[in-house]
């Protein structure tokens, strides 16, 4: 099974993004980027053929659209780590560095194992060796847009870092990047999140379904990283390589803690079984069995 993306008939403005997507994806080979299998530009409308990614988008699951399943924190952290690694690859390891330019929950797809697949490279830009920044018209999705790029028109890799920071905040809070139904101070998620972080009130905005007795410190670490990613000045944000490294370390600790908890449960069950066996034999001996 494959997924086919096609432009609107008669809309010539969509042809350029399609060709751009082909150019960009031809440079990419990464397990966490959706694979382009083929294309056809000779049909009445351009067609792109992708691998089919079965479990929809991260947006569907975080915001529970169409009855999508709830993602526990461990899964969210892994997906965030995989997405960060994909962006790190785009910025640092692809044959030509690539700025995605539209990172958001809806562009992170999930396969049957809930593995992240970054998609939609129609707005992406290849970065030539002599370009530290690109002057361009602002493109992307409101709520995820880098404010520095909006102000200056200068696109850099740090624009993706900002958008990824918004993704982290959505994963932590379960709230949408923009929600016009909320009060004025809460409509723009980034601004509300940062204001609460400044007052050390993270507890007031974290999705309560994610909390348990052991993980709040890790949630705080991810929140701190997210806040660094959404700093107004791009030069003050970390690189995606640094972000990916931080998240990978947190995920390793999470897996260690999970394994340790399981081991403790197994040890407790073993001790309980031994205790019950001793009680049984004591009773049997006392009653002459």
PDB file of C-alpha atoms in Angstrom, residues 171-280:
ATOM      1  CA  UNK A 171       3.482  16.992  23.705  1.00  0.00           C
ATOM      2  CA  UNK A 172       3.860  18.186  27.304  1.00  0.00           C
ATOM      3  CA  UNK A 173       0.552  20.016  27.582  1.00  0.00           C
ATOM      4  CA  UNK A 174      -1.844  18.308  25.179  1.00  0.00           C
ATOM      5  CA  UNK A 175      -2.863  21.807  24.011  1.00  0.00           C
ATOM      6  CA  UNK A 176      -2.913  23.150  20.461  1.00  0.00           C
ATOM      7  CA  UNK A 177      -0.336  25.714  19.358  1.00  0.00           C
ATOM      8  CA  UNK A 178      -3.152  28.180  18.669  1.00  0.00           C
ATOM      9  CA  UNK A 179      -6.569  27.942  20.324  1.00  0.00           C
ATOM     10  CA  UNK A 180      -8.891  30.893  19.756  1.00  0.00           C
ATOM     11  CA  UNK A 181     -11.488  29.473  22.162  1.00  0.00           C
ATOM     12  CA  UNK A 182      -9.199  29.997  25.164  1.00  0.00           C
ATOM     13  CA  UNK A 183      -8.779  33.192  27.187  1.00  0.00           C
ATOM     14  CA  UNK A 184      -6.621  35.957  25.726  1.00  0.00           C
ATOM     15  CA  UNK A 185      -3.498  35.002  27.693  1.00  0.00           C
ATOM     16  CA  UNK A 186      -3.846  31.328  26.719  1.00  0.00           C
ATOM     17  CA  UNK A 187      -4.612  31.613  22.982  1.00  0.00           C
ATOM     18  CA  UNK A 188      -0.967  31.400  21.864  1.00  0.00           C
ATOM     19  CA  UNK A 189       0.462  28.329  23.580  1.00  0.00           C
ATOM     20  CA  UNK A 190       4.135  29.353  23.469  1.00  0.00           C
ATOM     21  CA  UNK A 191       3.523  32.673  25.204  1.00  0.00           C
ATOM     22  CA  UNK A 192       1.360  31.121  27.908  1.00  0.00           C
ATOM     23  CA  UNK A 193       3.815  28.255  28.463  1.00  0.00           C
ATOM     24  CA  UNK A 194       6.799  30.600  28.822  1.00  0.00           C
ATOM     25  CA  UNK A 195       4.894  32.862  31.232  1.00  0.00           C
ATOM     26  CA  UNK A 196       4.099  29.889  33.487  1.00  0.00           C
ATOM     27  CA  UNK A 197       7.672  28.591  33.299  1.00  0.00           C
ATOM     28  CA  UNK A 198       8.933  31.989  34.461  1.00  0.00           C
ATOM     29  CA  UNK A 199       6.660  31.669  37.512  1.00  0.00           C
ATOM     30  CA  UNK A 200       7.685  28.032  38.106  1.00  0.00           C
ATOM     31  CA  UNK A 201       4.099  26.903  37.486  1.00  0.00           C
ATOM     32  CA  UNK A 202       4.688  24.096  34.990  1.00  0.00           C
ATOM     33  CA  UNK A 203       2.287  21.893  36.963  1.00  0.00           C
ATOM     34  CA  UNK A 204      -0.568  24.186  35.900  1.00  0.00           C
ATOM     35  CA  UNK A 205      -0.150  23.432  32.199  1.00  0.00           C
ATOM     36  CA  UNK A 206       1.227  19.876  31.926  1.00  0.00           C
ATOM     37  CA  UNK A 207      -1.350  17.379  30.670  1.00  0.00           C
ATOM     38  CA  UNK A 208      -2.462  15.687  33.935  1.00  0.00           C
ATOM     39  CA  UNK A 209      -2.820  12.348  32.115  1.00  0.00           C
ATOM     40  CA  UNK A 210       0.956  12.272  31.671  1.00  0.00           C
ATOM     41  CA  UNK A 211       1.829  12.700  35.329  1.00  0.00           C
ATOM     42  CA  UNK A 212       2.790   9.884  37.640  1.00  0.00           C
ATOM     43  CA  UNK A 213       4.780   9.595  40.860  1.00  0.00           C
ATOM     44  CA  UNK A 214       8.132   9.245  39.109  1.00  0.00           C
ATOM     45  CA  UNK A 215       8.259  11.369  35.955  1.00  0.00           C
ATOM     46  CA  UNK A 216       7.664  15.027  36.899  1.00  0.00           C
ATOM     47  CA  UNK A 217      11.385  15.801  37.079  1.00  0.00           C
ATOM     48  CA  UNK A 218      11.819  14.481  33.557  1.00  0.00           C
ATOM     49  CA  UNK A 219       8.834  16.506  32.351  1.00  0.00           C
ATOM     50  CA  UNK A 220      10.539  19.576  33.844  1.00  0.00           C
ATOM     51  CA  UNK A 221      13.746  18.753  31.964  1.00  0.00           C
ATOM     52  CA  UNK A 222      11.879  18.502  28.661  1.00  0.00           C
ATOM     53  CA  UNK A 223       9.985  21.719  29.463  1.00  0.00           C
ATOM     54  CA  UNK A 224      13.277  23.512  30.125  1.00  0.00           C
ATOM     55  CA  UNK A 225      14.633  22.259  26.801  1.00  0.00           C
ATOM     56  CA  UNK A 226      11.451  23.378  25.023  1.00  0.00           C
ATOM     57  CA  UNK A 227      11.777  26.839  26.556  1.00  0.00           C
ATOM     58  CA  UNK A 228      15.346  27.077  25.246  1.00  0.00           C
ATOM     59  CA  UNK A 229      14.145  26.107  21.762  1.00  0.00           C
ATOM     60  CA  UNK A 230      11.532  28.885  21.640  1.00  0.00           C
ATOM     61  CA  UNK A 231      13.796  31.745  22.693  1.00  0.00           C
ATOM     62  CA  UNK A 232      13.086  34.829  20.608  1.00  0.00           C
ATOM     63  CA  UNK A 233      16.672  35.192  19.356  1.00  0.00           C
ATOM     64  CA  UNK A 234      17.784  32.309  17.160  1.00  0.00           C
ATOM     65  CA  UNK A 235      21.405  32.555  18.318  1.00  0.00           C
ATOM     66  CA  UNK A 236      20.259  31.754  21.875  1.00  0.00           C
ATOM     67  CA  UNK A 237      18.511  28.534  20.846  1.00  0.00           C
ATOM     68  CA  UNK A 238      20.333  25.187  20.877  1.00  0.00           C
ATOM     69  CA  UNK A 239      21.110  23.378  17.628  1.00  0.00           C
ATOM     70  CA  UNK A 240      19.042  20.339  16.651  1.00  0.00           C
ATOM     71  CA  UNK A 241      22.134  18.220  17.283  1.00  0.00           C
ATOM     72  CA  UNK A 242      22.219  19.458  20.879  1.00  0.00           C
ATOM     73  CA  UNK A 243      18.451  18.965  21.247  1.00  0.00           C
ATOM     74  CA  UNK A 244      18.617  15.411  19.884  1.00  0.00           C
ATOM     75  CA  UNK A 245      21.503  14.591  22.237  1.00  0.00           C
ATOM     76  CA  UNK A 246      19.581  15.917  25.261  1.00  0.00           C
ATOM     77  CA  UNK A 247      16.417  13.993  24.403  1.00  0.00           C
ATOM     78  CA  UNK A 248      18.310  10.772  23.680  1.00  0.00           C
ATOM     79  CA  UNK A 249      19.883  11.003  27.130  1.00  0.00           C
ATOM     80  CA  UNK A 250      16.485  11.529  28.749  1.00  0.00           C
ATOM     81  CA  UNK A 251      15.015   8.609  26.826  1.00  0.00           C
ATOM     82  CA  UNK A 252      17.881   6.359  27.914  1.00  0.00           C
ATOM     83  CA  UNK A 253      17.204   7.298  31.539  1.00  0.00           C
ATOM     84  CA  UNK A 254      13.481   6.656  31.021  1.00  0.00           C
ATOM     85  CA  UNK A 255      14.199   3.178  29.614  1.00  0.00           C
ATOM     86  CA  UNK A 256      16.580   2.471  32.512  1.00  0.00           C
ATOM     87  CA  UNK A 257      13.956   3.578  35.046  1.00  0.00           C
ATOM     88  CA  UNK A 258      11.277   1.505  33.286  1.00  0.00           C
ATOM     89  CA  UNK A 259      13.509  -1.575  33.341  1.00  0.00           C
ATOM     90  CA  UNK A 260      14.391  -0.955  36.983  1.00  0.00           C
ATOM     91  CA  UNK A 261      10.691  -0.645  37.904  1.00  0.00           C
ATOM     92  CA  UNK A 262       9.920  -3.889  36.081  1.00  0.00           C
ATOM     93  CA  UNK A 263      12.802  -5.624  37.843  1.00  0.00           C
ATOM     94  CA  UNK A 264      11.535  -4.385  41.205  1.00  0.00           C
ATOM     95  CA  UNK A 265       8.063  -5.724  40.384  1.00  0.00           C
ATOM     96  CA  UNK A 266       9.527  -9.093  39.395  1.00  0.00           C
ATOM     97  CA  UNK A 267      11.609  -9.197  42.585  1.00  0.00           C
ATOM     98  CA  UNK A 268       8.543  -8.318  44.671  1.00  0.00           C
ATOM     99  CA  UNK A 269       6.504 -11.034  42.972  1.00  0.00           C
ATOM    100  CA  UNK A 270       9.318 -13.539  43.550  1.00  0.00           C
ATOM    101  CA  UNK A 271       9.611 -12.604  47.232  1.00  0.00           C
ATOM    102  CA  UNK A 272       5.842 -12.831  47.649  1.00  0.00           C
ATOM    103  CA  UNK A 273       5.815 -16.272  46.043  1.00  0.00           C
ATOM    104  CA  UNK A 274       8.629 -17.428  48.351  1.00  0.00           C
ATOM    105  CA  UNK A 275       6.795 -16.035  51.368  1.00  0.00           C
ATOM    106  CA  UNK A 276       3.564 -17.818  50.409  1.00  0.00           C
ATOM    107  CA  UNK A 277       5.482 -21.049  49.839  1.00  0.00           C
ATOM    108  CA  UNK A 278       7.086 -20.792  53.306  1.00  0.00           C
ATOM    109  CA  UNK A 279       3.701 -20.126  54.897  1.00  0.00           C
ATOM    110  CA  UNK A 280       2.248 -23.147  53.097  1.00  0.00           C
TER     111      UNK A 280
END
